[in-house]
Short mmCIF file of C-alpha atoms in Angstrom, two decimals:
data_model
loop_
_atom_site.label_atom_id
_atom_site.label_comp_id
_atom_site.label_asym_id
_atom_site.label_seq_id
_atom_site.Cartn_x
_atom_site.Cartn_y
_atom_site.Cartn_z
CA MET S 202 -9.20 47.75 42.53
CA THR S 203 -9.87 51.17 42.61
CA THR S 204 -13.27 52.74 41.53
CA GLU S 205 -11.22 54.69 38.80
CA ASP S 206 -9.92 51.45 37.48
CA LEU S 207 -13.21 49.69 37.35
CA VAL S 208 -14.53 52.99 35.28
CA ALA S 209 -11.73 53.11 33.03
CA HIS S 210 -12.28 49.13 32.46
CA ILE S 211 -16.10 49.89 31.84
CA HIS S 212 -15.06 52.18 29.10
CA ARG S 213 -12.51 50.04 27.58
CA LYS S 214 -14.92 47.13 27.11
CA GLN S 215 -17.93 48.95 26.58
CA SER S 216 -19.78 47.10 28.94
CA PHE S 217 -20.75 46.92 32.61
CA LEU S 218 -21.96 43.43 32.64
CA CYS S 219 -21.68 41.44 35.89
CA ILE S 220 -21.91 37.58 35.30
CA GLY S 221 -23.29 35.86 38.26
CA LEU S 222 -21.21 32.31 38.79
CA ASP S 223 -24.48 30.71 40.72
CA THR S 224 -23.06 27.23 39.68
CA ASP S 225 -25.34 24.53 40.48
CA LEU S 226 -24.35 20.92 39.62
CA GLU S 227 -27.92 20.21 38.97
CA LYS S 228 -28.00 22.59 36.31
CA ILE S 229 -24.52 22.47 34.57
CA PRO S 230 -23.84 19.94 31.51
CA GLN S 231 -23.63 16.60 32.77
CA HIS S 232 -20.48 15.55 31.08
CA LEU S 233 -18.90 17.93 33.38
CA LEU S 234 -19.69 15.81 36.38
CA GLU S 235 -17.20 13.39 35.18
CA GLU S 236 -14.45 16.01 36.10
CA GLU S 237 -12.69 16.03 39.45
CA ASP S 238 -13.93 19.60 39.93
CA PRO S 239 -17.15 20.04 37.93
CA ILE S 240 -17.93 23.30 39.34
CA PHE S 241 -14.55 24.88 38.72
CA GLU S 242 -14.41 23.46 35.18
CA PHE S 243 -17.80 24.84 34.51
CA ASN S 244 -16.67 28.34 35.70
CA LYS S 245 -13.74 28.08 33.78
CA GLY S 246 -15.51 27.28 30.74
CA ILE S 247 -18.03 30.28 31.23
CA ILE S 248 -14.69 32.53 32.21
CA ASP S 249 -12.94 31.57 29.13
CA ALA S 250 -15.70 32.46 26.69
CA THR S 251 -17.04 35.64 28.49
CA HIS S 252 -14.39 37.75 30.02
CA HIS S 253 -13.83 39.88 27.04
CA LEU S 254 -17.59 40.88 27.29
CA CYS S 255 -17.92 41.67 31.12
CA VAL S 256 -16.15 43.59 33.78
CA ALA S 257 -17.10 41.62 36.70
CA TYR S 258 -17.93 38.13 38.07
CA LYS S 259 -20.02 37.54 41.31
CA PRO S 260 -19.89 33.79 42.44
CA ASN S 261 -23.01 33.63 44.90
CA ILE S 262 -21.30 32.01 48.14
CA ALA S 263 -24.28 29.88 48.79
CA PHE S 264 -23.96 27.73 45.67
CA TYR S 265 -20.24 27.00 46.92
CA GLU S 266 -21.00 26.76 50.71
CA ALA S 267 -23.78 24.10 49.95
CA HIS S 268 -21.14 21.71 48.82
CA GLY S 269 -18.71 22.12 52.12
CA VAL S 270 -15.13 21.78 51.79
CA LYS S 271 -15.42 20.50 47.98
CA GLY S 272 -17.25 23.94 47.47
CA TRP S 273 -14.72 26.14 49.32
CA LYS S 274 -11.86 24.55 47.07
CA ALA S 275 -13.84 25.13 44.00
CA LEU S 276 -14.44 29.12 45.05
CA GLU S 277 -10.64 29.05 45.89
CA LYS S 278 -9.81 27.79 42.43
CA THR S 279 -12.26 30.09 40.52
CA ILE S 280 -11.24 33.22 42.45
CA HIS S 281 -7.50 32.48 41.85
CA TYR S 282 -8.06 31.64 38.26
CA LEU S 283 -9.77 35.15 37.83
CA ASN S 284 -7.14 36.96 39.73
CA LYS S 285 -4.01 35.16 37.60
CA ASN S 286 -5.67 35.74 34.30
CA HIS S 287 -7.97 38.51 34.33
CA PRO S 288 -6.74 40.72 37.26
CA GLU S 289 -8.56 43.71 35.61
CA ILE S 290 -11.64 42.02 36.31
CA PHE S 291 -13.73 43.29 39.48
CA THR S 292 -14.63 40.29 41.60
CA ILE S 293 -17.57 40.43 43.91
CA ALA S 294 -18.13 37.64 46.71
CA ASP S 295 -22.13 37.64 47.01
CA ALA S 296 -22.03 36.59 50.28
CA LYS S 297 -24.59 38.96 52.20
CA ARG S 298 -22.43 38.78 55.51
CA GLY S 299 -22.80 41.10 58.61
CA ASP S 300 -22.12 40.42 62.25
CA ILE S 301 -20.96 42.13 65.40
CA GLY S 302 -17.61 44.10 64.91
CA ASN S 303 -14.99 41.32 65.75
CA THR S 304 -16.71 38.82 63.91
CA SER S 305 -17.44 41.19 60.61
CA THR S 306 -13.59 41.60 60.58
CA ARG S 307 -13.29 37.61 60.31
CA TYR S 308 -15.56 37.67 57.11
CA ALA S 309 -13.59 40.68 55.73
CA LYS S 310 -10.42 38.90 56.08
CA ALA S 311 -11.65 35.73 54.50
CA PHE S 312 -13.03 37.14 51.47
CA PHE S 313 -10.58 40.20 51.19
CA GLU S 314 -7.34 38.96 52.26
CA ASN S 315 -7.45 35.26 51.96
CA LEU S 316 -9.61 34.94 48.84
CA GLN S 317 -8.63 38.48 47.47
CA PHE S 318 -12.10 39.39 46.20
CA ASP S 319 -12.40 43.22 45.29
CA SER S 320 -15.69 43.20 46.91
CA ILE S 321 -18.28 41.44 49.12
CA THR S 322 -22.31 42.12 49.61
CA VAL S 323 -23.04 42.90 53.24
CA ALA S 324 -26.42 42.97 54.89
CA PRO S 325 -27.21 46.18 56.84
CA TYR S 326 -29.62 45.16 59.55
CA MET S 327 -27.07 45.32 62.39
CA GLY S 328 -25.85 48.78 61.66
CA LYS S 329 -22.73 50.66 61.76
CA ASP S 330 -20.37 48.62 63.69
CA SER S 331 -21.15 45.34 61.49
CA ILE S 332 -20.40 47.33 58.51
CA GLU S 333 -17.41 49.43 59.24
CA PRO S 334 -14.92 46.37 59.81
CA PHE S 335 -15.53 45.68 55.94
CA LEU S 336 -15.04 49.34 55.16
CA ALA S 337 -11.64 49.48 56.72
CA PHE S 338 -9.70 47.64 53.86
CA LYS S 339 -7.97 49.91 51.27
CA ASP S 340 -9.17 49.45 47.57
CA LYS S 341 -11.84 46.72 48.59
CA HIS S 342 -15.64 47.47 48.16
CA THR S 343 -18.63 46.86 50.63
CA ILE S 344 -21.85 46.63 48.42
CA LEU S 345 -24.49 47.22 50.93
CA LEU S 346 -27.85 45.41 50.42
CA ALA S 347 -30.35 48.80 49.95
CA LEU S 348 -33.22 47.35 48.03
CA THR S 349 -32.91 43.96 46.71
CA SER S 350 -34.73 42.36 43.60
CA ASN S 351 -37.07 39.90 45.32
CA GLN S 352 -40.68 40.34 46.55
CA GLY S 353 -39.59 40.18 50.29
CA ALA S 354 -38.23 43.50 49.80
CA TYR S 355 -41.41 44.99 50.39
CA ASP S 356 -41.52 43.51 54.02
CA PHE S 357 -39.10 45.71 55.57
CA GLN S 358 -36.94 47.69 53.13
CA THR S 359 -39.80 49.83 51.62
CA GLN S 360 -41.42 50.46 55.16
CA LYS S 361 -41.47 54.18 56.19
CA THR S 362 -39.06 54.85 58.99
CA GLY S 363 -39.88 58.33 59.69
CA GLU S 364 -39.85 60.57 56.70
CA GLU S 365 -38.53 57.87 54.55
CA GLU S 366 -38.46 54.35 53.56
CA LEU S 367 -35.90 51.86 55.37
CA TYR S 368 -33.74 51.36 52.27
CA MET S 369 -33.56 55.09 51.99
CA LYS S 370 -32.60 55.47 55.75
CA VAL S 371 -29.90 52.58 55.02
CA LEU S 372 -28.16 54.77 52.02
CA ARG S 373 -28.12 57.94 53.94
CA THR S 374 -26.91 56.58 57.28
CA SER S 375 -24.14 54.45 55.76
CA LYS S 376 -22.79 57.75 53.88
CA THR S 377 -21.74 58.57 57.60
CA TYR S 378 -19.76 55.67 58.13
CA LYS S 379 -15.94 55.75 58.45
CA ASN S 380 -14.33 55.11 54.86
CA ALA S 381 -17.99 55.45 53.41
CA GLU S 382 -16.00 56.05 49.99
CA ASN S 383 -15.77 52.25 49.85
CA LEU S 384 -19.35 51.74 49.80
CA MET S 385 -21.43 50.52 46.56
CA TYR S 386 -25.15 49.55 46.77
CA VAL S 387 -27.35 46.56 45.90
CA VAL S 388 -30.33 47.88 43.99
CA GLY S 389 -32.70 45.42 42.28
CA ALA S 390 -33.30 45.96 38.44
CA THR S 391 -37.13 44.80 39.39
CA LYS S 392 -37.28 48.06 41.46
CA ALA S 393 -35.96 50.55 38.49
CA SER S 394 -38.60 53.11 39.10
CA PHE S 395 -37.02 53.58 42.81
CA LEU S 396 -33.81 54.47 41.31
CA THR S 397 -34.49 58.26 40.80
CA GLY S 398 -34.83 58.65 44.58
CA ILE S 399 -32.04 56.36 45.21
CA ARG S 400 -29.46 58.65 42.78
CA ARG S 401 -30.57 61.80 44.85
CA VAL S 402 -28.91 60.45 47.96
CA VAL S 403 -26.06 58.52 46.41
CA PRO S 404 -25.29 60.20 43.26
CA ASN S 405 -21.67 58.97 42.87
CA SER S 406 -22.03 55.53 44.31
CA PHE S 407 -21.61 52.19 42.22
CA LEU S 408 -24.83 50.24 42.19
CA LEU S 409 -25.01 46.53 41.71
CA VAL S 410 -28.08 45.69 40.05
CA PRO S 411 -29.31 42.10 40.03
CA GLY S 412 -32.40 40.96 38.46
CA VAL S 413 -32.17 41.67 34.88
CA GLY S 414 -33.08 38.62 32.98
CA ALA S 415 -34.37 35.81 34.84
CA GLN S 416 -36.11 37.94 37.44
CA GLY S 417 -37.53 40.16 34.96
CA GLY S 418 -35.77 43.66 35.73
CA SER S 419 -35.14 45.91 32.17
CA LEU S 420 -31.86 46.89 31.25
CA GLN S 421 -33.17 49.93 29.67
CA GLU S 422 -35.09 51.06 32.90
CA VAL S 423 -32.22 50.61 34.84
CA CYS S 424 -29.88 52.75 32.70
CA LYS S 425 -32.38 55.33 32.23
CA TYR S 426 -32.71 56.10 35.89
CA GLY S 427 -29.45 54.83 37.45
CA MET S 428 -26.61 55.93 35.36
CA ASN S 429 -24.60 58.58 36.50
CA LYS S 430 -21.47 60.33 34.82
CA ASP S 431 -19.21 57.37 35.66
CA VAL S 432 -21.63 55.03 34.60
CA GLY S 433 -22.13 53.78 37.93
CA LEU S 434 -23.52 50.65 37.28
CA LEU S 435 -22.94 47.20 37.39
CA VAL S 436 -25.62 45.01 35.93
CA ASN S 437 -25.82 41.28 37.01
CA SER S 438 -27.12 38.48 35.01
CA SER S 439 -26.64 34.72 36.30
CA ARG S 440 -29.02 32.10 35.08
CA GLY S 441 -29.59 33.85 31.69
CA ILE S 442 -26.26 33.69 30.63
CA ILE S 443 -24.59 30.58 32.45
CA TYR S 444 -27.55 28.25 31.66
CA ALA S 445 -28.22 29.31 28.37
CA SER S 446 -27.43 26.05 27.19
CA HIS S 447 -27.22 22.77 29.21
CA THR S 448 -25.01 20.76 26.79
CA THR S 449 -21.16 20.84 25.71
CA ASP S 450 -22.03 24.06 23.88
CA TYR S 451 -22.69 25.75 27.34
CA ALA S 452 -19.76 28.25 27.04
CA ILE S 453 -20.49 29.36 23.58
CA ALA S 454 -24.11 29.83 24.48
CA ALA S 455 -23.15 31.69 27.33
CA ALA S 456 -21.03 34.09 25.34
CA GLU S 457 -23.79 34.56 22.70
CA LYS S 458 -26.12 35.73 25.45
CA ALA S 459 -23.39 37.95 27.36
CA GLY S 460 -22.60 39.56 23.91
CA LEU S 461 -26.11 40.59 23.49
CA ILE S 462 -26.19 42.42 26.68
CA GLN S 463 -22.63 43.82 26.07
CA GLN S 464 -23.96 45.32 22.65
CA GLN S 465 -27.09 46.73 24.26
CA MET S 466 -24.70 48.31 27.05
CA GLN S 467 -22.65 49.76 24.07
CA GLU S 468 -25.48 51.59 22.62
CA VAL S 469 -26.50 53.14 25.93
CA LEU S 470 -22.94 54.32 26.45
CA LEU S 471 -22.61 55.48 23.04
CA LYS S 472 -25.87 57.50 23.27
CA SER S 473 -25.12 58.91 26.69
CA LYS S 474 -21.96 60.49 25.63
CA MET Y 12 -34.81 18.04 67.20
CA THR Y 13 -38.03 19.11 68.46
CA THR Y 14 -38.73 22.14 70.72
CA GLU Y 15 -39.98 19.63 73.40
CA ASP Y 16 -36.78 18.01 73.35
CA LEU Y 17 -34.89 21.16 73.91
CA VAL Y 18 -37.07 22.06 76.83
CA ALA Y 19 -36.92 18.72 78.48
CA HIS Y 20 -33.42 19.00 77.87
CA ILE Y 21 -32.98 22.40 79.82
CA HIS Y 22 -35.03 20.68 82.72
CA ARG Y 23 -32.85 17.46 82.99
CA LYS Y 24 -29.57 19.70 82.91
CA GLN Y 25 -30.87 22.48 85.01
CA SER Y 26 -29.42 24.81 82.38
CA PHE Y 27 -30.22 27.06 79.39
CA LEU Y 28 -26.49 27.88 78.80
CA CYS Y 29 -25.27 28.01 75.06
CA ILE Y 30 -21.58 27.97 74.57
CA GLY Y 31 -20.34 30.05 71.56
CA LEU Y 32 -17.32 28.27 69.82
CA ASP Y 33 -15.99 31.65 68.42
CA THR Y 34 -12.54 29.85 67.83
CA ASP Y 35 -9.63 32.05 67.12
CA LEU Y 36 -6.15 30.66 66.55
CA GLU Y 37 -4.70 33.98 68.17
CA LYS Y 38 -6.36 33.06 71.32
CA ILE Y 39 -6.61 29.37 71.91
CA PRO Y 40 -3.33 28.14 74.15
CA GLN Y 41 -0.28 27.91 71.82
CA HIS Y 42 0.38 24.26 72.59
CA LEU Y 43 -2.48 23.43 70.39
CA LEU Y 44 -1.08 25.08 67.49
CA GLU Y 45 1.10 22.02 66.97
CA GLU Y 46 -1.57 19.82 66.15
CA GLU Y 47 -2.78 19.08 62.91
CA ASP Y 48 -6.31 20.81 63.33
CA PRO Y 49 -5.72 22.93 66.24
CA ILE Y 50 -9.40 24.66 65.98
CA PHE Y 51 -11.16 21.11 66.32
CA GLU Y 52 -8.89 20.12 68.98
CA PHE Y 53 -9.55 23.01 71.04
CA ASN Y 54 -13.41 22.58 70.58
CA LYS Y 55 -13.10 19.10 71.30
CA GLY Y 56 -11.57 20.12 74.73
CA ILE Y 57 -14.23 22.76 75.43
CA ILE Y 58 -17.04 20.13 74.60
CA ASP Y 59 -15.40 17.42 76.57
CA ALA Y 60 -15.08 19.46 79.49
CA THR Y 61 -18.37 21.51 79.39
CA HIS Y 62 -21.22 19.36 77.64
CA HIS Y 63 -22.94 18.23 81.10
CA LEU Y 64 -23.20 22.05 82.15
CA CYS Y 65 -24.88 23.54 78.83
CA VAL Y 66 -27.70 22.61 76.41
CA ALA Y 67 -26.45 24.20 73.06
CA TYR Y 68 -23.05 24.97 71.24
CA LYS Y 69 -23.16 27.65 68.89
CA PRO Y 70 -19.98 27.89 66.46
CA ASN Y 71 -19.95 31.29 64.86
CA ILE Y 72 -19.20 30.44 61.14
CA ALA Y 73 -16.96 33.61 60.50
CA PHE Y 74 -14.32 32.00 62.61
CA TYR Y 75 -14.20 29.12 60.59
CA GLU Y 76 -14.87 30.59 57.12
CA ALA Y 77 -11.93 32.98 57.78
CA HIS Y 78 -9.60 29.81 57.38
CA GLY Y 79 -11.11 28.72 54.24
CA VAL Y 80 -10.76 24.97 53.39
CA LYS Y 81 -9.30 24.22 56.61
CA GLY Y 82 -11.71 26.45 58.76
CA TRP Y 83 -14.76 24.20 56.89
CA LYS Y 84 -12.92 20.92 57.80
CA ALA Y 85 -12.62 21.90 61.39
CA LEU Y 86 -16.24 23.05 61.32
CA GLU Y 87 -17.14 19.63 60.08
CA LYS Y 88 -15.43 17.79 62.24
CA THR Y 89 -16.82 19.74 65.30
CA ILE Y 90 -20.42 19.32 64.21
CA HIS Y 91 -19.79 15.60 63.53
CA TYR Y 92 -18.22 15.00 66.79
CA LEU Y 93 -20.99 17.05 68.42
CA ASN Y 94 -23.68 15.12 66.81
CA LYS Y 95 -21.96 11.54 67.29
CA ASN Y 96 -21.22 12.07 70.99
CA HIS Y 97 -23.89 14.54 72.36
CA PRO Y 98 -26.92 13.88 70.09
CA GLU Y 99 -28.91 15.74 72.73
CA ILE Y 100 -27.50 19.05 72.43
CA PHE Y 101 -28.85 21.64 70.32
CA THR Y 102 -26.58 23.19 67.64
CA ILE Y 103 -26.53 26.53 66.13
CA ALA Y 104 -24.79 27.78 63.10
CA ASP Y 105 -24.48 31.21 63.84
CA ALA Y 106 -24.09 32.19 60.14
CA LYS Y 107 -26.36 35.20 59.99
CA ARG Y 108 -27.47 34.17 56.29
CA GLY Y 109 -30.13 35.31 54.14
CA ASP Y 110 -30.68 35.73 50.20
CA ILE Y 111 -33.35 35.48 47.73
CA GLY Y 112 -35.26 32.24 47.60
CA ASN Y 113 -33.61 29.69 45.56
CA THR Y 114 -30.27 30.91 47.09
CA SER Y 115 -31.48 30.55 50.88
CA THR Y 116 -32.24 27.24 50.13
CA ARG Y 117 -28.76 26.27 49.36
CA TYR Y 118 -27.80 27.81 52.84
CA ALA Y 119 -30.44 25.88 54.40
CA LYS Y 120 -29.09 22.83 52.81
CA ALA Y 121 -25.52 23.63 53.35
CA PHE Y 122 -26.38 23.89 57.34
CA PHE Y 123 -29.19 21.66 58.05
CA GLU Y 124 -28.62 18.48 55.33
CA ASN Y 125 -25.00 18.44 55.13
CA LEU Y 126 -23.75 19.81 58.34
CA GLN Y 127 -26.83 18.53 60.33
CA PHE Y 128 -27.17 21.49 62.48
CA ASP Y 129 -30.03 21.95 64.17
CA SER Y 130 -30.63 25.66 63.65
CA ILE Y 131 -29.00 28.67 61.89
CA THR Y 132 -29.21 32.28 62.53
CA VAL Y 133 -30.69 34.44 59.62
CA ALA Y 134 -30.78 38.04 59.00
CA PRO Y 135 -34.46 39.24 58.09
CA TYR Y 136 -33.71 42.34 55.91
CA MET Y 137 -34.55 40.66 52.67
CA GLY Y 138 -38.07 39.56 53.98
CA LYS Y 139 -40.57 36.56 53.60
CA ASP Y 140 -39.02 34.87 50.71
CA SER Y 141 -35.37 34.81 52.04
CA ILE Y 142 -36.62 33.43 55.30
CA GLU Y 143 -39.35 30.94 54.54
CA PRO Y 144 -36.94 28.38 52.78
CA PHE Y 145 -35.27 27.93 56.07
CA LEU Y 146 -38.45 27.21 57.73
CA ALA Y 147 -39.33 24.63 55.26
CA PHE Y 148 -37.06 21.83 56.98
CA LYS Y 149 -38.87 19.85 59.74
CA ASP Y 150 -37.67 19.74 63.24
CA LYS Y 151 -34.99 22.60 62.19
CA HIS Y 152 -35.01 25.90 63.81
CA THR Y 153 -34.69 29.21 62.09
CA ILE Y 154 -33.24 31.85 64.57
CA LEU Y 155 -34.17 35.59 63.10
CA LEU Y 156 -32.19 38.22 64.20
CA ALA Y 157 -34.71 40.87 65.96
CA LEU Y 158 -32.72 43.07 68.32
CA THR Y 159 -28.91 42.51 68.34
CA SER Y 160 -26.25 42.91 71.27
CA ASN Y 161 -24.27 45.70 69.50
CA GLN Y 162 -24.37 49.43 69.42
CA GLY Y 163 -25.22 49.32 65.79
CA ALA Y 164 -28.73 47.71 66.39
CA TYR Y 165 -29.88 51.70 67.26
CA ASP Y 166 -28.98 52.41 63.56
CA PHE Y 167 -32.04 50.39 62.14
CA GLN Y 168 -33.59 48.04 64.36
CA THR Y 169 -34.94 50.33 66.79
CA GLN Y 170 -36.14 52.94 64.38
CA LYS Y 171 -39.80 53.44 64.35
CA THR Y 172 -41.57 51.80 61.22
CA GLY Y 173 -45.22 53.15 61.58
CA GLU Y 174 -46.39 52.38 64.95
CA GLU Y 175 -43.74 50.31 66.16
CA GLU Y 176 -39.86 49.69 66.10
CA LEU Y 177 -38.38 47.84 63.18
CA TYR Y 178 -37.31 44.82 65.33
CA MET Y 179 -40.96 44.75 66.20
CA LYS Y 180 -42.12 44.76 62.91
CA VAL Y 181 -39.59 41.91 62.28
CA LEU Y 182 -41.18 39.88 65.27
CA ARG Y 183 -44.90 40.78 64.25
CA THR Y 184 -44.30 39.94 60.69
CA SER Y 185 -42.13 36.77 60.70
CA LYS Y 186 -45.14 35.40 62.99
CA THR Y 187 -47.14 35.38 59.45
CA TYR Y 188 -44.65 33.27 57.66
CA LYS Y 189 -45.42 29.71 56.54
CA ASN Y 190 -43.95 27.28 59.14
CA ALA Y 191 -43.35 30.35 61.66
CA GLU Y 192 -43.54 27.80 64.26
CA ASN Y 193 -39.89 26.84 63.58
CA LEU Y 194 -38.78 30.33 64.54
CA MET Y 195 -36.57 31.56 67.39
CA TYR Y 196 -35.40 34.94 67.81
CA VAL Y 197 -31.77 36.89 68.61
CA VAL Y 198 -32.39 39.27 71.36
CA GLY Y 199 -29.34 40.80 72.91
CA ALA Y 200 -28.65 40.65 76.65
CA THR Y 201 -27.23 44.21 76.34
CA LYS Y 202 -31.04 45.45 75.64
CA ALA Y 203 -32.83 43.27 78.14
CA SER Y 204 -35.31 46.38 79.05
CA PHE Y 205 -36.77 45.63 75.76
CA LEU Y 206 -37.61 41.87 76.49
CA THR Y 207 -41.06 42.78 78.26
CA GLY Y 208 -42.18 44.34 74.90
CA ILE Y 209 -41.04 41.32 72.70
CA ARG Y 210 -42.54 39.20 75.05
CA ARG Y 211 -45.74 40.45 74.35
CA VAL Y 212 -45.57 39.62 70.81
CA VAL Y 213 -43.78 36.27 70.83
CA PRO Y 214 -44.67 34.90 74.25
CA ASN Y 215 -43.97 31.32 73.39
CA SER Y 216 -40.79 31.34 71.20
CA PHE Y 217 -37.42 30.59 72.37
CA LEU Y 218 -35.15 33.63 72.39
CA LEU Y 219 -31.23 33.33 71.63
CA VAL Y 220 -29.63 35.91 73.89
CA PRO Y 221 -26.12 36.82 73.29
CA GLY Y 222 -23.88 39.36 75.04
CA VAL Y 223 -23.97 38.10 78.36
CA GLY Y 224 -20.31 38.36 79.97
CA ALA Y 225 -17.83 40.01 77.65
CA GLN Y 226 -20.31 42.27 75.94
CA GLY Y 227 -21.94 43.21 79.34
CA GLY Y 228 -25.61 41.93 79.58
CA SER Y 229 -26.89 40.50 82.98
CA LEU Y 230 -28.32 37.05 83.26
CA GLN Y 231 -30.63 38.15 86.11
CA GLU Y 232 -32.46 40.92 83.89
CA VAL Y 233 -32.81 38.67 81.02
CA CYS Y 234 -34.26 35.74 83.21
CA LYS Y 235 -36.69 38.42 84.74
CA TYR Y 236 -38.10 39.73 81.52
CA GLY Y 237 -37.64 36.97 78.85
CA MET Y 238 -38.39 33.69 80.80
CA ASN Y 239 -41.69 32.32 79.75
CA LYS Y 240 -43.34 28.74 81.01
CA ASP Y 241 -40.80 26.63 78.93
CA VAL Y 242 -37.75 28.60 79.83
CA GLY Y 243 -38.10 30.10 76.29
CA LEU Y 244 -34.09 31.15 76.60
CA LEU Y 245 -31.02 29.96 75.13
CA VAL Y 246 -28.18 32.28 76.77
CA ASN Y 247 -24.92 32.46 75.08
CA SER Y 248 -21.47 32.96 76.48
CA SER Y 249 -18.69 32.67 74.22
CA ARG Y 250 -15.38 34.37 75.27
CA GLY Y 251 -16.24 34.56 78.93
CA ILE Y 252 -16.24 30.69 79.08
CA ILE Y 253 -13.79 29.51 76.08
CA TYR Y 254 -10.96 31.97 76.92
CA ALA Y 255 -11.17 31.80 80.43
CA SER Y 256 -7.69 30.41 80.47
CA HIS Y 257 -4.78 30.57 77.64
CA THR Y 258 -2.93 27.92 78.79
CA THR Y 259 -3.13 24.04 79.02
CA ASP Y 260 -5.74 24.14 81.59
CA TYR Y 261 -8.04 25.98 79.19
CA ALA Y 262 -10.81 23.18 79.32
CA ILE Y 263 -10.69 23.01 83.25
CA ALA Y 264 -11.18 27.01 83.35
CA ALA Y 265 -13.74 26.96 80.81
CA ALA Y 266 -15.82 24.26 82.83
CA GLU Y 267 -15.48 26.25 85.87
CA LYS Y 268 -16.97 29.37 84.22
CA ALA Y 269 -19.67 27.37 82.72
CA GLY Y 270 -20.43 25.46 85.86
CA LEU Y 271 -20.93 28.98 87.74
CA ILE Y 272 -23.36 30.24 85.17
CA GLN Y 273 -24.91 26.71 85.25
CA GLN Y 274 -25.48 27.25 88.93
CA GLN Y 275 -27.09 30.63 88.53
CA MET Y 276 -29.19 29.24 85.81
CA GLN Y 277 -30.52 26.43 88.33
CA GLU Y 278 -31.14 28.88 91.13
CA VAL Y 279 -33.38 30.88 88.61
CA LEU Y 280 -35.12 27.64 87.44
CA LEU Y 281 -35.73 26.52 91.05
CA LYS Y 282 -37.07 29.98 91.98
CA SER Y 283 -39.46 30.07 89.04
CA LYS Y 284 -41.18 26.71 89.97
#
């Protein structure tokens, strides 16, 4: 998917909501456990009920990998279901991968070619030759961790490296990589006050913003400091939407929660015109 | 596996060799492609021929994930084969994972509980609460990326953060984490000259050292600067051993290469007495 397609899709739906499919057998409605593939059935329910309210879905790969072969089957079914029924929706493999060159190429092929995700999250610690293999794929997007939503972000990401913090150095350095136009960045909503500085370095890039909702980030703050002329934001909510109810009405409850966020987003988009 | 068991095993075999199972369908002998599970058959051949020469095996998870469900099946079979037939061997899931707390817990369960690996490699960028969930598992080991073997290591890892380089800050900070005694570190053999400084900060920790062989690192240099009283090194070779031959004699050829390295290691161990 091109960035232009994503932007058009955002305007069409008046939403820049990404729904995180962190599907956990201990949290999904118990009646689904009788199904052959409870994870996929849950995801299908969420997707069917919310696809008109969001522009992206983000399965967190850990939740699938935790179930080994069964988990991978559920992941494959979920992404195929999305690509078949909602090809306009942007898909994010939240995998936080990254390794030396020939190994990163394997990860890129796994998620971009085999599973046909539009994008993947990547950790920057190993530098240029661990990231460029992901950037080599046309119309695929590499979402680099910059400033994450957790407390541990202050351990290394916000440490000064020379004149600037490490996450700023990651932003600035990554812009020099080959095919850097395929980069997006993770910036946690819990650190919205950092967005002004981040936008100085990457004014045009899309930012994937986790941490709204369960982790405490504010949508208004994120939009105030992070939005650009192309919107440039994908705001993720996972637990707040998909676990809005733990019974048979879970999909309806998820759609209600997603609808509330979509309305807030529409208001922001109308005001920013 | 306890660290004491690993050290005893090293002395018993007079080897601190780790063999990397970066199994690639394009590089394995072509006759294996007729097997139902060529990846597992290849690994089994390598393990059967080399297990007396090494103390650890390290499947790089990207090479399995690249094949989706089939790849995960091959990984499961490989680790089960190892744990059943060679329970004394230390197993490393080279996965380079790391995410916010509840997600890191999923990854830890996937590799420590479900697959029963002894250890996993973890990326430090997200800090304390992304790493501690791995450390919570008794007699399991978390191998944190410190200074990697690739060129991209100079992008961020060697950048000065305050008084010291980022990788030194990672070492020093991680020592304050809960259950830090379960930490080991990745230090690339291509950067052996950094080992003296690293040993000042983590004198007692095991170091997993990739990059000997195909990537150009020297075993002698690594031992000179990196060895401690408990040996404290696991030196990895992947391609140089497992792809020593591309025909039916691949396992014999791998054993020859592994044997040469084991002999060099034995000489080092005898000299260091």
